[in-house]
GROMACS .gro file of N, CA and C in nm:
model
  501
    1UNK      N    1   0.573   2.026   2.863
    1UNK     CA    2   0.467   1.975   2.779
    1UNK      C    3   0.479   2.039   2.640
    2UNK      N    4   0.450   1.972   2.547
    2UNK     CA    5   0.475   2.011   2.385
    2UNK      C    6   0.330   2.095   2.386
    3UNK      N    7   0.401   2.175   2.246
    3UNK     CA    8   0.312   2.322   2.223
    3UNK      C    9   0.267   2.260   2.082
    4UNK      N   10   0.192   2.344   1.989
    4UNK     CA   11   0.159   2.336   1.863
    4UNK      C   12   0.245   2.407   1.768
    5UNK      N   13   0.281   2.476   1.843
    5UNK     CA   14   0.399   2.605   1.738
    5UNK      C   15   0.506   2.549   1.742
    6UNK      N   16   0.530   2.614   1.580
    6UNK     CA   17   0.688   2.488   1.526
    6UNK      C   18   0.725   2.703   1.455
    7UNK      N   19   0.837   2.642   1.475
    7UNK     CA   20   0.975   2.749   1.426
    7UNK      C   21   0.969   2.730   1.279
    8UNK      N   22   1.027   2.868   1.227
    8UNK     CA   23   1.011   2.879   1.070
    8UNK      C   24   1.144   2.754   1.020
    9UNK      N   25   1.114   2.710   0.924
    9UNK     CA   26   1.199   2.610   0.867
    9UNK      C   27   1.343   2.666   0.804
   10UNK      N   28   1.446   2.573   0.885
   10UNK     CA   29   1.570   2.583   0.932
   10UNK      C   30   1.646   2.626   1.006
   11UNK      N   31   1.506   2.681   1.086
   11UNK     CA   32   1.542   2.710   1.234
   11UNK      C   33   1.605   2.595   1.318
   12UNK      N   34   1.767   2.626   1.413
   12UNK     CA   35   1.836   2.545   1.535
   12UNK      C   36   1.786   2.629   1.633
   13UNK      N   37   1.734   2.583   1.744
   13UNK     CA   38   1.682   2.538   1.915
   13UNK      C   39   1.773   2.494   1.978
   14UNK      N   40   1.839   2.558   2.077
   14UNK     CA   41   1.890   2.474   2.169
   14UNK      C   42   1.845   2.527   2.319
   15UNK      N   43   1.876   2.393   2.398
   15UNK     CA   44   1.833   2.456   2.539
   15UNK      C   45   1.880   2.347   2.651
   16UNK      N   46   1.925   2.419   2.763
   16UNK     CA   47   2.007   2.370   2.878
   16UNK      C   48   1.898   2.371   2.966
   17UNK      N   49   1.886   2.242   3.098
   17UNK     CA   50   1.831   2.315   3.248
   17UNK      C   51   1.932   2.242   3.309
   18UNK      N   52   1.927   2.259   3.442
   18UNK     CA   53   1.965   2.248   3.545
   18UNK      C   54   1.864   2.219   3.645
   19UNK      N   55   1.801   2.157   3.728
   19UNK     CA   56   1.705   2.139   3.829
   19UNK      C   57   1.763   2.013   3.902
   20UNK      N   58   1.849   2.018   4.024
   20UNK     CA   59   1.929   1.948   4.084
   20UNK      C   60   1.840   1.801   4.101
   21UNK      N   61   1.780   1.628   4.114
   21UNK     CA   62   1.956   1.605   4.037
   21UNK      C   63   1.944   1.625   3.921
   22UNK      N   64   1.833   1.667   3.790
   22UNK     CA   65   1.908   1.605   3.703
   22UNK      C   66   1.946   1.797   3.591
   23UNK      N   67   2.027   1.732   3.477
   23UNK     CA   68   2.096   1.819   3.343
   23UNK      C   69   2.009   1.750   3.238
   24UNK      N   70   1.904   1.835   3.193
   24UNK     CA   71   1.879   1.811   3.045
   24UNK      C   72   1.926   1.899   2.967
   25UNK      N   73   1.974   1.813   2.820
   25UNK     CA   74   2.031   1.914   2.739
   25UNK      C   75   1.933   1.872   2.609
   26UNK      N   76   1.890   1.984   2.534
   26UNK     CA   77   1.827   1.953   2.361
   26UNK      C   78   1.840   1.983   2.293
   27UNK      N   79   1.805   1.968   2.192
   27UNK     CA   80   1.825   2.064   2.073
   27UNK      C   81   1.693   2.009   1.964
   28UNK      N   82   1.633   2.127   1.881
   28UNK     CA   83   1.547   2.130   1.795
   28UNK      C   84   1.601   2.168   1.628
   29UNK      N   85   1.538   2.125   1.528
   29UNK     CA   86   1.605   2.151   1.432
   29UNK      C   87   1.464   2.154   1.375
   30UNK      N   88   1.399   2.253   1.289
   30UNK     CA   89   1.299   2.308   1.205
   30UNK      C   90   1.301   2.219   1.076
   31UNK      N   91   1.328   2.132   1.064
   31UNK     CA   92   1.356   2.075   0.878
   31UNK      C   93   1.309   2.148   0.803
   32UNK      N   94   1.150   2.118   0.815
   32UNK     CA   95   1.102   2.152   0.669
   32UNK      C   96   0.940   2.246   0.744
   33UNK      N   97   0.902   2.322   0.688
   33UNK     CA   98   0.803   2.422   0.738
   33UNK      C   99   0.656   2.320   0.833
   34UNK      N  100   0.691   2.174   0.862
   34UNK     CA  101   0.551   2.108   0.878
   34UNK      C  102   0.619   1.986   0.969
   35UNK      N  103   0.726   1.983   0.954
   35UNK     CA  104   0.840   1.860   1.021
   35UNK      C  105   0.941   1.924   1.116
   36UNK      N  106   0.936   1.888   1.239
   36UNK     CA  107   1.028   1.922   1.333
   36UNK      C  108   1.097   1.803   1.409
   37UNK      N  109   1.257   1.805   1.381
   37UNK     CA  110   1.290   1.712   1.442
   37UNK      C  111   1.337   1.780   1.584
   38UNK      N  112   1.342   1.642   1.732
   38UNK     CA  113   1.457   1.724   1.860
   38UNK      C  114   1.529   1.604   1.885
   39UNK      N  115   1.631   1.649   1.976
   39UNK     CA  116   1.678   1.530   2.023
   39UNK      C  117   1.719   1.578   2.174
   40UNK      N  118   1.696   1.515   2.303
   40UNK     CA  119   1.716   1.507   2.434
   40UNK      C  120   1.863   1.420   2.467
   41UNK      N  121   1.917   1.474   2.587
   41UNK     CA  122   2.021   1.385   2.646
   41UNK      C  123   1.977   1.424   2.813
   42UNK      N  124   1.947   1.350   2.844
   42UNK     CA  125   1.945   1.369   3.018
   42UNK      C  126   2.022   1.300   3.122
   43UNK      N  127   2.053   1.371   3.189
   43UNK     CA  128   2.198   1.297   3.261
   43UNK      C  129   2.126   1.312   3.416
   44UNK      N  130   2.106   1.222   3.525
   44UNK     CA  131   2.068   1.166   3.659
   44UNK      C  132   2.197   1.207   3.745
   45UNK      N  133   2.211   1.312   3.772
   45UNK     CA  134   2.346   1.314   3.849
   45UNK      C  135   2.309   1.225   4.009
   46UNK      N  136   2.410   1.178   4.044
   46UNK     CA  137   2.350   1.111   4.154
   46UNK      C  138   2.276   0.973   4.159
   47UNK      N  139   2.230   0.945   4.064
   47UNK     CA  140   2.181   0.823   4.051
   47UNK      C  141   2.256   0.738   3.955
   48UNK      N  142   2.303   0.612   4.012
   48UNK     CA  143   2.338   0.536   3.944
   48UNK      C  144   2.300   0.464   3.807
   49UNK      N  145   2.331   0.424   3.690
   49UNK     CA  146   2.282   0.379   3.604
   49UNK      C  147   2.221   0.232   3.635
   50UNK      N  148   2.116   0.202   3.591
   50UNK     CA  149   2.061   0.035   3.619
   50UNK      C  150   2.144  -0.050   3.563
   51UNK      N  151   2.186  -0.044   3.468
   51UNK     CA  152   2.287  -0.135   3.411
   51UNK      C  153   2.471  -0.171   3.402
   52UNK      N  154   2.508  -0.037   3.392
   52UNK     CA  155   2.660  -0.040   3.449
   52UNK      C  156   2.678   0.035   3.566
   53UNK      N  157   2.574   0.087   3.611
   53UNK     CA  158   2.631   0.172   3.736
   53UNK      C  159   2.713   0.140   3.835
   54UNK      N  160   2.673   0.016   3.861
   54UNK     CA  161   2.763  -0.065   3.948
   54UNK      C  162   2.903  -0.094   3.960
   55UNK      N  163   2.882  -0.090   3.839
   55UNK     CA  164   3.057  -0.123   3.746
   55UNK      C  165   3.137   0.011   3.800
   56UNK      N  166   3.082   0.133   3.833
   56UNK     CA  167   3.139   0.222   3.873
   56UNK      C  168   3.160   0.334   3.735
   57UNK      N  169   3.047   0.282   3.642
   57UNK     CA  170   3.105   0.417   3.513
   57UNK      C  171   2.993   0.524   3.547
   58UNK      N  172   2.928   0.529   3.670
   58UNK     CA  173   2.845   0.714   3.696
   58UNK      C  174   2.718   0.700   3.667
   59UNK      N  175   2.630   0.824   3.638
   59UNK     CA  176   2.509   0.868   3.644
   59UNK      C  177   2.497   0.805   3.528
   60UNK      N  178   2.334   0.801   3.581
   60UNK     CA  179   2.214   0.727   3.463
   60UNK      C  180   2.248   0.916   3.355
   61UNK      N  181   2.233   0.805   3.274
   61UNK     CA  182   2.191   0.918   3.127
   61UNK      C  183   2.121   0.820   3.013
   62UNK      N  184   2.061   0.960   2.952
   62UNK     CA  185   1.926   0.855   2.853
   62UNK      C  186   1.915   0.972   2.740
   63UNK      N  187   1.959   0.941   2.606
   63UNK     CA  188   1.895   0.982   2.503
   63UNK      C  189   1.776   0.961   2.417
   64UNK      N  190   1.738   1.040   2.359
   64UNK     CA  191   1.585   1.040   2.283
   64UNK      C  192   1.573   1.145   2.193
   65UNK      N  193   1.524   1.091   2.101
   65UNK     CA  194   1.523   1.157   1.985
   65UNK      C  195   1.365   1.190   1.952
   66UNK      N  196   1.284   1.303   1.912
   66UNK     CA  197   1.148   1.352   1.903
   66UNK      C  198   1.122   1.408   1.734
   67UNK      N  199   1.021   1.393   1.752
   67UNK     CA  200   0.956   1.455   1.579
   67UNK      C  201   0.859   1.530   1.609
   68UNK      N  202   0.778   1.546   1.548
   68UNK     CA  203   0.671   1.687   1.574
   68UNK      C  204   0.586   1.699   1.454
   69UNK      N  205   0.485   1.695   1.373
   69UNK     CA  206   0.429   1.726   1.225
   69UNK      C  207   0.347   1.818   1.251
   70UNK      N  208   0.336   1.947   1.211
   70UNK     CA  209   0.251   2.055   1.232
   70UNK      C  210   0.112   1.995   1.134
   71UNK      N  211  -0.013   1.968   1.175
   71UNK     CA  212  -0.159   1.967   1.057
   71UNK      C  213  -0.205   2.041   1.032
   72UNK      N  214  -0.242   2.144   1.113
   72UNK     CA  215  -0.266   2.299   1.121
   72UNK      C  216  -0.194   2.390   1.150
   73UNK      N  217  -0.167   2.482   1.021
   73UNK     CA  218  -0.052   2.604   1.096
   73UNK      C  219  -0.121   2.732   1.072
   74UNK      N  220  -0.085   2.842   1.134
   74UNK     CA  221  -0.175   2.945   1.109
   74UNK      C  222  -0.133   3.021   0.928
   75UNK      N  223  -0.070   2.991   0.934
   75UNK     CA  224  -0.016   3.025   0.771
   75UNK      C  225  -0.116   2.935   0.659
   76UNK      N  226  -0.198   2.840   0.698
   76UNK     CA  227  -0.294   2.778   0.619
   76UNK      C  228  -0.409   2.809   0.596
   77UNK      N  229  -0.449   2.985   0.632
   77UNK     CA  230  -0.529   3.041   0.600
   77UNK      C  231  -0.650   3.065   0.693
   78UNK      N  232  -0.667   2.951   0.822
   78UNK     CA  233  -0.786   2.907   0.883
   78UNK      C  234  -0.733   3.022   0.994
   79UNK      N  235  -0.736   3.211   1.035
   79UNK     CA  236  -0.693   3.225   1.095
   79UNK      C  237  -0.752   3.207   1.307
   80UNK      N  238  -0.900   3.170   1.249
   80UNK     CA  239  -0.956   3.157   1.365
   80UNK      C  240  -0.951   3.002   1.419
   81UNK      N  241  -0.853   2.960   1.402
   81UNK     CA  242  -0.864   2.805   1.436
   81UNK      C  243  -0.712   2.803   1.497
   82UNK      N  244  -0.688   2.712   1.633
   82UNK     CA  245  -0.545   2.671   1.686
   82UNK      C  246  -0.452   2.622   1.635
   83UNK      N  247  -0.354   2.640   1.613
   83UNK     CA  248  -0.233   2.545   1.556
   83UNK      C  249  -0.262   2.401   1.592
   84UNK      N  250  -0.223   2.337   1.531
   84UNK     CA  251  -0.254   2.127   1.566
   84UNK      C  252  -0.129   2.098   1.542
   85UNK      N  253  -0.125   1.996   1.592
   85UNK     CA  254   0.056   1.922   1.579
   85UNK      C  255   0.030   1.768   1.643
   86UNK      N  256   0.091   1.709   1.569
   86UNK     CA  257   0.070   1.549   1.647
   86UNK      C  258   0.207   1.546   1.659
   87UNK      N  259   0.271   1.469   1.740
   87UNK     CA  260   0.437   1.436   1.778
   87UNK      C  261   0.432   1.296   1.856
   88UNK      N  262   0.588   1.226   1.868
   88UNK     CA  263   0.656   1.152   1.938
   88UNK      C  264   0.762   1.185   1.981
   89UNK      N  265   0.779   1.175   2.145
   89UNK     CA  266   0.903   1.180   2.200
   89UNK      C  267   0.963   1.082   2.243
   90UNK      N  268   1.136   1.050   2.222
   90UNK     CA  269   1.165   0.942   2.248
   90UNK      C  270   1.116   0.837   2.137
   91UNK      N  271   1.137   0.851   2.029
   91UNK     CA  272   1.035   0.719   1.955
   91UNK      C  273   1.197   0.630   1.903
   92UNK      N  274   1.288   0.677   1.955
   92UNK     CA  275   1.408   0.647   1.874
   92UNK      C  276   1.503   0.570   2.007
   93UNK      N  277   1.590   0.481   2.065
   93UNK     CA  278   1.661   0.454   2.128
   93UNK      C  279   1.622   0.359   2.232
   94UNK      N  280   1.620   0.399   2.368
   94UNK     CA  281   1.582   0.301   2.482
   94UNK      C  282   1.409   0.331   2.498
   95UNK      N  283   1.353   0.396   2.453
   95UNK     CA  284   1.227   0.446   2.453
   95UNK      C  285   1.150   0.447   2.596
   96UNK      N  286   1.239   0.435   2.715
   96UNK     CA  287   1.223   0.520   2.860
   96UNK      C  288   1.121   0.601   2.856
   97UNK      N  289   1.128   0.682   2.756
   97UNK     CA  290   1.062   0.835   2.789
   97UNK      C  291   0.946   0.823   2.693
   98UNK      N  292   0.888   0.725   2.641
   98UNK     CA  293   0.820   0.758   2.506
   98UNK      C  294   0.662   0.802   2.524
   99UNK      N  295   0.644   0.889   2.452
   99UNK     CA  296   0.500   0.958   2.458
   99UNK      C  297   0.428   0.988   2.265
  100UNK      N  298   0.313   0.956   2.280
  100UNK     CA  299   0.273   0.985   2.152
  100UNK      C  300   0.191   1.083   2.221
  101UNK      N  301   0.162   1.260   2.144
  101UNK     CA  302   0.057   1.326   2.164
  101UNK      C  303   0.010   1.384   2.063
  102UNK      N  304  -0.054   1.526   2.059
  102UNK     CA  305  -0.182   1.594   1.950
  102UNK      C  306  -0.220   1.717   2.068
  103UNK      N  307  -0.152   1.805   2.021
  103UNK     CA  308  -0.186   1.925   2.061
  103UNK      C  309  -0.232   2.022   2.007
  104UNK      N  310  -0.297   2.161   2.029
  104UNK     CA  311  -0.338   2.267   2.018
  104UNK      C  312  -0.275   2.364   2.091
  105UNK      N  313  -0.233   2.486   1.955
  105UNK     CA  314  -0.210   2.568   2.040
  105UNK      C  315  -0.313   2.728   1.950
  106UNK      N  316  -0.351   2.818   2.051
  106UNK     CA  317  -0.396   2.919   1.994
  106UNK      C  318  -0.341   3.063   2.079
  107UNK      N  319  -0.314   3.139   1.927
  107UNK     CA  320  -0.222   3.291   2.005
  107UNK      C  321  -0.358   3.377   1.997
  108UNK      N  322  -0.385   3.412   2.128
  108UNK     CA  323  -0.468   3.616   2.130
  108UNK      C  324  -0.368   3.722   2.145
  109UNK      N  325  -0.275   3.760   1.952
  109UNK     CA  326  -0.211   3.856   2.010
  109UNK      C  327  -0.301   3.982   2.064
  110UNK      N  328  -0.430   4.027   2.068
  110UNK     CA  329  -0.419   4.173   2.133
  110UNK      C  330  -0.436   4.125   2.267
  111UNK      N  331  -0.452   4.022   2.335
  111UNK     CA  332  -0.425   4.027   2.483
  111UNK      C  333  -0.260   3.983   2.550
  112UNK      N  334  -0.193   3.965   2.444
  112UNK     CA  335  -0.027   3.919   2.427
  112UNK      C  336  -0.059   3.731   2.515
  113UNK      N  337  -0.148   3.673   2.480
  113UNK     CA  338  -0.166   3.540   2.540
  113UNK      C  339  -0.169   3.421   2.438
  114UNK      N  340  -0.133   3.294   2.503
  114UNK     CA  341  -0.129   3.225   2.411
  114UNK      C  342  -0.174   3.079   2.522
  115UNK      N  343  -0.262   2.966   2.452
  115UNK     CA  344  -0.303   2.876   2.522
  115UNK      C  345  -0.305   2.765   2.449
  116UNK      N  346  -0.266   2.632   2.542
  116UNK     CA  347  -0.234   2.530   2.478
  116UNK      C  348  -0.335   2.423   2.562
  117UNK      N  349  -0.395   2.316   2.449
  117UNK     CA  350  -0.453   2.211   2.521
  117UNK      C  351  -0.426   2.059   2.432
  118UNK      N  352  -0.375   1.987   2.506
  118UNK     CA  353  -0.337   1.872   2.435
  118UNK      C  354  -0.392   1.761   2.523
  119UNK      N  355  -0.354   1.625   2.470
  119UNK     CA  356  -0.388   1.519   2.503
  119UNK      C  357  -0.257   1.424   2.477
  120UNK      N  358  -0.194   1.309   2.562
  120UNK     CA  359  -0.070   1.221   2.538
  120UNK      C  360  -0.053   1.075   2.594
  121UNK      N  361  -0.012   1.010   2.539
  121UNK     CA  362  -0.028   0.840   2.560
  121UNK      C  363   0.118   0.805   2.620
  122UNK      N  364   0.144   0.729   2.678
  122UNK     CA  365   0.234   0.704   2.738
  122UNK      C  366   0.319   0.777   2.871
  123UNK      N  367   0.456   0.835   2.837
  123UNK     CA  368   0.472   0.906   2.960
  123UNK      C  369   0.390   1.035   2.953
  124UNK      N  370   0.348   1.116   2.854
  124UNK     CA  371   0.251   1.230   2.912
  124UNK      C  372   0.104   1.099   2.895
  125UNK      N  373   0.024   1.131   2.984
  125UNK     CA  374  -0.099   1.057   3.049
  125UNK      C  375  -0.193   1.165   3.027
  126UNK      N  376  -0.273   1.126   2.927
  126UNK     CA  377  -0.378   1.204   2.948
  126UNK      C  378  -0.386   1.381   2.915
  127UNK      N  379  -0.443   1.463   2.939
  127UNK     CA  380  -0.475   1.596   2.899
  127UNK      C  381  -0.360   1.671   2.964
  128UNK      N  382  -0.297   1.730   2.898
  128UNK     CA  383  -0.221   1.828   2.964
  128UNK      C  384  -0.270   1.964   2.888
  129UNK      N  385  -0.195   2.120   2.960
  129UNK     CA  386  -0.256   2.255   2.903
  129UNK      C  387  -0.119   2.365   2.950
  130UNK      N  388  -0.140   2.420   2.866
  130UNK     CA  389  -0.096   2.573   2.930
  130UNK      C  390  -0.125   2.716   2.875
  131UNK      N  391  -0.061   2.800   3.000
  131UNK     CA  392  -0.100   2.916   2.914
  131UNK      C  393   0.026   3.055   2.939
  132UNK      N  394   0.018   3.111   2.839
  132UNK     CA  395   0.157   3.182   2.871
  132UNK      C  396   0.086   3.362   2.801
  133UNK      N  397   0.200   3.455   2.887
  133UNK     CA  398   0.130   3.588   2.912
  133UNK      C  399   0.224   3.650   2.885
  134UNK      N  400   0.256   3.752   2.766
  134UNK     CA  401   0.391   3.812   2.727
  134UNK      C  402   0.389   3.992   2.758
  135UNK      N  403   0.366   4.032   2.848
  135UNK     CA  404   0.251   4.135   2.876
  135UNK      C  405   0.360   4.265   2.833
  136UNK      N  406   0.490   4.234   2.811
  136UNK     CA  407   0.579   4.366   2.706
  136UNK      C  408   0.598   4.348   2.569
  137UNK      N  409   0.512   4.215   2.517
  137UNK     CA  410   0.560   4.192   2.398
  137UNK      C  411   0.569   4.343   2.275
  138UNK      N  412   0.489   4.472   2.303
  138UNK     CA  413   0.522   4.520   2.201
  138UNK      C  414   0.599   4.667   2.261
  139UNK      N  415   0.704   4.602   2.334
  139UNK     CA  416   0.831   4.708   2.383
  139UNK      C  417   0.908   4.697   2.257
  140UNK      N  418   1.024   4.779   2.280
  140UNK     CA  419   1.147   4.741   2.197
  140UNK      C  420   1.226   4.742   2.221
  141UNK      N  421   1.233   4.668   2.371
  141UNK     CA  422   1.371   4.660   2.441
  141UNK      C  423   1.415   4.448   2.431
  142UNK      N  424   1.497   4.490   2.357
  142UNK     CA  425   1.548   4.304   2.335
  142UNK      C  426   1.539   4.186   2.471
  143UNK      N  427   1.468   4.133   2.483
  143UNK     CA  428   1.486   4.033   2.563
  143UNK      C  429   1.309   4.065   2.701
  144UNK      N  430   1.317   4.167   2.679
  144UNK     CA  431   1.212   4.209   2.821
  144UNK      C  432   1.062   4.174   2.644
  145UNK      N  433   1.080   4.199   2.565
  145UNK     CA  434   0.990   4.178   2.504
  145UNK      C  435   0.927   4.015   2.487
  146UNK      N  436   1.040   3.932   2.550
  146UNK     CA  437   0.990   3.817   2.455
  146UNK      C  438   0.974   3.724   2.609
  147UNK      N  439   0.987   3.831   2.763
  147UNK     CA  440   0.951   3.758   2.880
  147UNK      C  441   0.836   3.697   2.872
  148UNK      N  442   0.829   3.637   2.931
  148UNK     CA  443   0.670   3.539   2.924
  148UNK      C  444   0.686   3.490   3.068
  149UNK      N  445   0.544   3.475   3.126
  149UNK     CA  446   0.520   3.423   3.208
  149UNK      C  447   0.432   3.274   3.210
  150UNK      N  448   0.443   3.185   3.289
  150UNK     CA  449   0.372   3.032   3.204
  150UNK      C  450   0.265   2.944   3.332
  151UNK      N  451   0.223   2.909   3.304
  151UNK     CA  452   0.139   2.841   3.398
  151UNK      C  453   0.093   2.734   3.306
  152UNK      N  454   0.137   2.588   3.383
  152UNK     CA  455   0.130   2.440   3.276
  152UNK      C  456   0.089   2.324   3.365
  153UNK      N  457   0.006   2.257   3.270
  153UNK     CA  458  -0.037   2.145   3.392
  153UNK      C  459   0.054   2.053   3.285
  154UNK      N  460   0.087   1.968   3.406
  154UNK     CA  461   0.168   1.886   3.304
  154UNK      C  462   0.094   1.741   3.362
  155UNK      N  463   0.114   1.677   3.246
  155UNK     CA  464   0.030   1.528   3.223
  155UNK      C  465   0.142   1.371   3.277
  156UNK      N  466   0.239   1.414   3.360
  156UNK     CA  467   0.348   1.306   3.392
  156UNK      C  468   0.351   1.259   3.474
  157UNK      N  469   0.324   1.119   3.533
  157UNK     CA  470   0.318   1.111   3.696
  157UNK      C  471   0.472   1.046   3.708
  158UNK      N  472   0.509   1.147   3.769
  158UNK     CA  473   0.700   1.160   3.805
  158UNK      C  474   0.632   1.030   3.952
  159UNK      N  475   0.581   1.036   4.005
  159UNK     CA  476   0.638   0.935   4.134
  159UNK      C  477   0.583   0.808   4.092
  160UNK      N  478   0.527   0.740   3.919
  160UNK     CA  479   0.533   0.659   3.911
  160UNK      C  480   0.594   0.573   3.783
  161UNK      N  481   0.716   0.663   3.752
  161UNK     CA  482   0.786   0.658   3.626
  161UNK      C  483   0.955   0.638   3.736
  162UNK      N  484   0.943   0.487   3.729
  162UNK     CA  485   1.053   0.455   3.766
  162UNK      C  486   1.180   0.491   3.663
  163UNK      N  487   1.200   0.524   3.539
  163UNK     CA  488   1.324   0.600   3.504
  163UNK      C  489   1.377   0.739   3.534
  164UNK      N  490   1.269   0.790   3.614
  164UNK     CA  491   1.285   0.884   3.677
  164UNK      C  492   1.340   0.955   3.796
  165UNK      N  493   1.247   0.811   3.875
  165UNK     CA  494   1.312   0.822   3.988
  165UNK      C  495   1.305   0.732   4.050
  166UNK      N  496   1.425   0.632   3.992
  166UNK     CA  497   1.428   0.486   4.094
  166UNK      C  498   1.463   0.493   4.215
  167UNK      N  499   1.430   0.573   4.309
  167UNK     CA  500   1.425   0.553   4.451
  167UNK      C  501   1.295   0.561   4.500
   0.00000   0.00000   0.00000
């Protein structure tokens, strides 16, 4: 589920999963301090493509391309107010995946927490949230500082998003 926090501008994102069947791969690119572009490739191992699969050329795969506009950033002075961000995912290609949302996000660094509540049209449905707990953030050991722990409701109904899972 999308956050409100956008990366300082000209910041590259990238990021791999693995969660058997499928490989998503992304990448984020920071443009400009208020504009965030991403772009997704997801590959269905195991599942045939709807359209040539048959033909014998392999797994469904689906690209999508995302934007992001920060409205509120905490750098705009308002420091007691959440980050805001409106976005589209997928607004570019086969549009499979497409979601318009408007999120919030707000950081309590002295409790090292941070909480998100949004709302999304299409494949995210409705209210989604999370909340994440960085409880070494002020170690100074590289990597144990920036652990986080997450707890997310996510807004997708996977068993009724047939590009998902056409079986």
């Amino acid at each position: 589920m999308p956050s409100a926090r956008m990366n300082q501008a000209g910041m590259v994102a990238l990021g791999f999963s693995y969660v058997p069947p499928y490989r998503n791969y992304g990448a984020t690119i920071q443009a400009l301090e208020r504009l965030e572009f991403g772009i997704n490739y997801r590959v269905y191992c195991g599942i045939p493509d709807p359209d040539i699969g048959k033909a014998g050329f392999g797994d469904f795969s689906d690209r999508g391309a995302n934007i992001k506009f920060g409205v509120l950033r905490k750098e705009d002075g308002f420091p007691h107010f959440p980050e805001i961000a409106v976005g589209l995912e997928d607004f570019y290609g086969s549009k499979r995946f497409h979601a318009f949302y408007v999120v919030a996000t707000k950081e309590f660094i002295d409790y090292n927490l941070e909480i998100t509540l949004g709302w999304g049209k299409g494949r995210i449905r409705g209210f989604f949230g999370g909340i994440g707990l960085t409880p070494f953030r002020k170690t100074n050991i590289p990597g144990i500082n920036r652990l986080t722990v997450l707890a997310e409701w996510d807004a997708i109904d996977y068993k009724q998003s047939y590009w998902e899972h056409p079986k």
